XYZ file of C-alpha atoms in Angstrom:
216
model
C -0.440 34.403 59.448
C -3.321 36.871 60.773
C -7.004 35.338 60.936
C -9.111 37.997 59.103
C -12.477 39.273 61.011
C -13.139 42.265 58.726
C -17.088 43.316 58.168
C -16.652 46.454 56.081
C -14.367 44.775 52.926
C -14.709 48.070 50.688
C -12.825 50.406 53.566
C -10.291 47.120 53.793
C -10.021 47.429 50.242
C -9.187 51.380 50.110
C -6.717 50.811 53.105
C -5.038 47.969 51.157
C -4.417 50.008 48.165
C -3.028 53.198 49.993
C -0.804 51.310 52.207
C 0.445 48.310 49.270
C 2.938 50.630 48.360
C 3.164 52.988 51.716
C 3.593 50.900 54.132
C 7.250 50.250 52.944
C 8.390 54.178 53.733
C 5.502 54.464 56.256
C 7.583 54.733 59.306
C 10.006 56.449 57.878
C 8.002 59.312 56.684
C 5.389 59.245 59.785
C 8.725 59.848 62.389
C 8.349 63.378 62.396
C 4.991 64.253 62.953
C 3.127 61.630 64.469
C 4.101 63.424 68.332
C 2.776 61.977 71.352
C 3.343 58.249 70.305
C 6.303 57.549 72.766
C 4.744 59.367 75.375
C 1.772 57.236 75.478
C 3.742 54.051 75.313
C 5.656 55.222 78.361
C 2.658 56.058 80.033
C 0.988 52.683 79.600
C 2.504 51.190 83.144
C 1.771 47.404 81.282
C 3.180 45.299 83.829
C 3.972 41.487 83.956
C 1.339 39.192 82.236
C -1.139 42.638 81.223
C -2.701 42.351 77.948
C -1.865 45.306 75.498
C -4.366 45.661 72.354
C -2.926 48.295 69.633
C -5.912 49.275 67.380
C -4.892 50.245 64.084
C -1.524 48.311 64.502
C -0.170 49.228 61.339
C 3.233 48.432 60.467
C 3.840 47.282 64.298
C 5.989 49.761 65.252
C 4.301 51.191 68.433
C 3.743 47.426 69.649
C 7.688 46.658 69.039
C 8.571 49.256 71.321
C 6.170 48.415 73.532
C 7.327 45.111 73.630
C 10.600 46.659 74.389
C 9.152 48.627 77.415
C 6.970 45.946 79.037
C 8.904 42.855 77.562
C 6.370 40.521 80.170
C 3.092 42.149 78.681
C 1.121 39.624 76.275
C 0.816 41.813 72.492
C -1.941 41.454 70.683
C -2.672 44.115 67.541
C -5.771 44.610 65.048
C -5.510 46.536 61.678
C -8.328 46.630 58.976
C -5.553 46.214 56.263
C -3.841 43.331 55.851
C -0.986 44.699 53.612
C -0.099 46.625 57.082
C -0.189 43.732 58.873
C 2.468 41.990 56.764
C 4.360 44.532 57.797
C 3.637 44.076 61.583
C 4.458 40.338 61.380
C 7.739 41.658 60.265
C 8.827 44.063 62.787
C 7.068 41.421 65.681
C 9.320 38.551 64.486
C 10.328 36.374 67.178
C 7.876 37.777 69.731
C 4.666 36.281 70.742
C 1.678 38.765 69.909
C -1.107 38.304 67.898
C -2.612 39.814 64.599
C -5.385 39.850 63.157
C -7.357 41.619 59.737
C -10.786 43.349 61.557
C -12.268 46.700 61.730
C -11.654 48.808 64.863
C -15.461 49.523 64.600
C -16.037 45.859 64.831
C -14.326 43.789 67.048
C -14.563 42.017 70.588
C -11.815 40.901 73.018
C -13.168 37.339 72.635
C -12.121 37.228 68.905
C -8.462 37.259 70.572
C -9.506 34.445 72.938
C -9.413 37.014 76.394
C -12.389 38.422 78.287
C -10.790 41.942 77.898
C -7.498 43.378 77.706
C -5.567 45.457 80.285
C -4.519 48.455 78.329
C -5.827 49.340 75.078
C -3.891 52.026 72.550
C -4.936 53.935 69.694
C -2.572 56.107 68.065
C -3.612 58.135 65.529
C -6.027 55.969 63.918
C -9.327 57.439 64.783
C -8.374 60.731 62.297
C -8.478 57.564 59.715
C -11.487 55.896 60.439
C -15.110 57.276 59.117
C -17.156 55.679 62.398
C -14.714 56.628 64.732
C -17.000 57.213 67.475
C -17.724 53.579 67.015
C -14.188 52.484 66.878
C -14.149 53.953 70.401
C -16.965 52.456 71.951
C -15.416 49.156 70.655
C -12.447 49.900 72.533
C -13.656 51.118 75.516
C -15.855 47.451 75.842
C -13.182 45.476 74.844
C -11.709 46.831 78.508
C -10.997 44.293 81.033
C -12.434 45.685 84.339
C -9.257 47.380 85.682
C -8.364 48.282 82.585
C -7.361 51.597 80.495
C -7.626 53.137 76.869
C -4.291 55.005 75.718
C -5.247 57.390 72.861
C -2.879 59.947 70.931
C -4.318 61.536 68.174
C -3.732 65.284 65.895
C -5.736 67.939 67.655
C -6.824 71.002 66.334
C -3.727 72.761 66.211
C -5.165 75.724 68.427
C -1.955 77.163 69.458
C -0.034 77.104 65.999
C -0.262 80.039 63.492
C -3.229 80.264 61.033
C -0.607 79.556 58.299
C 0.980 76.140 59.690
C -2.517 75.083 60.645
C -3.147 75.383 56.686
C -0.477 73.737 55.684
C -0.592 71.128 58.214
C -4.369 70.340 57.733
C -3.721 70.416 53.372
C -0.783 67.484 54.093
C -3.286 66.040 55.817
C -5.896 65.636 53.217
C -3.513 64.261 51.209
C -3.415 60.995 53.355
C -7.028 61.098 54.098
C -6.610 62.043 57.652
C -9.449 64.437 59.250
C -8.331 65.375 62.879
C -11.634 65.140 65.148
C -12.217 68.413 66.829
C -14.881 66.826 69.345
C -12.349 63.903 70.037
C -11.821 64.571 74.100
C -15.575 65.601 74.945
C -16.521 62.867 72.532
C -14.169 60.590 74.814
C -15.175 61.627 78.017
C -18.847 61.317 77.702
C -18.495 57.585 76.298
C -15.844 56.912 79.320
C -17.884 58.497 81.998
C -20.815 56.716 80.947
C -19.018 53.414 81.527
C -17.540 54.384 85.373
C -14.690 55.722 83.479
C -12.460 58.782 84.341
C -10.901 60.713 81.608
C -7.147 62.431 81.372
C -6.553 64.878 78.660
C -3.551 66.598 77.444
C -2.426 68.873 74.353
C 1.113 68.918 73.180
C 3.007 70.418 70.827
C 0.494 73.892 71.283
C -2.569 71.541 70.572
C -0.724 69.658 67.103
C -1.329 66.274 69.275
C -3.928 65.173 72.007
C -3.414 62.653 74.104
C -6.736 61.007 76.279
C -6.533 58.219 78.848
C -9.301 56.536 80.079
C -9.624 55.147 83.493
C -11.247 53.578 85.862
C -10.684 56.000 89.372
């Protein structure tokens, strides 16, 4: 079972209710346009014994392959919904990581027992949370000192037609998802205020962003 460590219960509650019901076809329906997540997971270099934090876990199925990619790294996943999270369990059955109910805005790496962790993701979360400048200082101070942030996230579309970028951003809406245009200077200041170098990249003619966060 996942310990609960959620401050903000009324966004829990609106998570709980979208995803009660979604979170059975989530995957399924997500495969096609969430770019970028694979790449990042390949990127993450999690070797023997690191510690790998998802933020905004979901239905686990970033940290599944991840623990399919690093099978020595120690998993360890937050979500602010728990009906997600029963999903998670699910697809991390049989594998040691751990869960837990609390807002990305809101957490520490000691509420996971760990100073820090070595590699922290977030994949396309932040275009779901309100405070999600917050969520990313969180993140950045839950580092451990030689650690790095892993974010992939929509971007602003800048190379698609004005049409698809209509379309795309209406879909959007739907889901409650609001890309964050400032996302990579937003990023980089927090990062290089902490010693932190930044890597940014656009795919897909700017539909995804990825950012990574080091220290250089």
């Amino acid at each position: 079972m996942t310990e609960s460590l959620v401050s903000d219960s009324a966004h829990a509650g609106r998570m709980d209710r979208m995803y009660r019901t979604q979170r059975h076809i989530y995957d399924a329906t997500r495969k096609y346009y969430l770019f970028g997540r694979d790449t990042l997971i390949d990127g993450l270099d999690a070797g023997a014994g690191a510690r790998v934090l998802e933020v905004g876990c979901g239905t686990g199925r970033n940290l599944a392959l991840i623990a399919k990619r690093y099978p020595q790294a120690r998993l360890y996943g937050l979500d602010i919904s728990a009906e997600m999270l029963i999903s998670a369990e699910k697809a991390l059955a049989g594998r040691a990581a751990t869960l837990k109910t609390a807002d990305a805005t809101d957490f520490e790496a000691r509420a996971f027992g760990v100073e820090g962790f070595e590699r922290i993701v977030i994949s396309y979360a932040l275009s779901m949370i309100p405070d999600w400048e917050k969520a990313i200082d969180a993140a950045l101070d839950a580092l451990a000192p030689d650690g790095s942030l892993h974010i992939a996230d929509f971007g602003q579309q800048e190379g698609l037609p004005p049409i698809a970028r209509r379309i795309l951003s209406a879909w959007l809406t739907r889901f409650h998802v609001t890309p964050r245009a400032r996302l990579m200077a937003v990023v980089t200041a927090k990062a290089r205020a902490r010693g932190l170098s930044t890597e940014t990249k656009a795919l897909g003619r700017g539909y995804a962003w990825l950012v990574i966060c080091r220290r250089t």
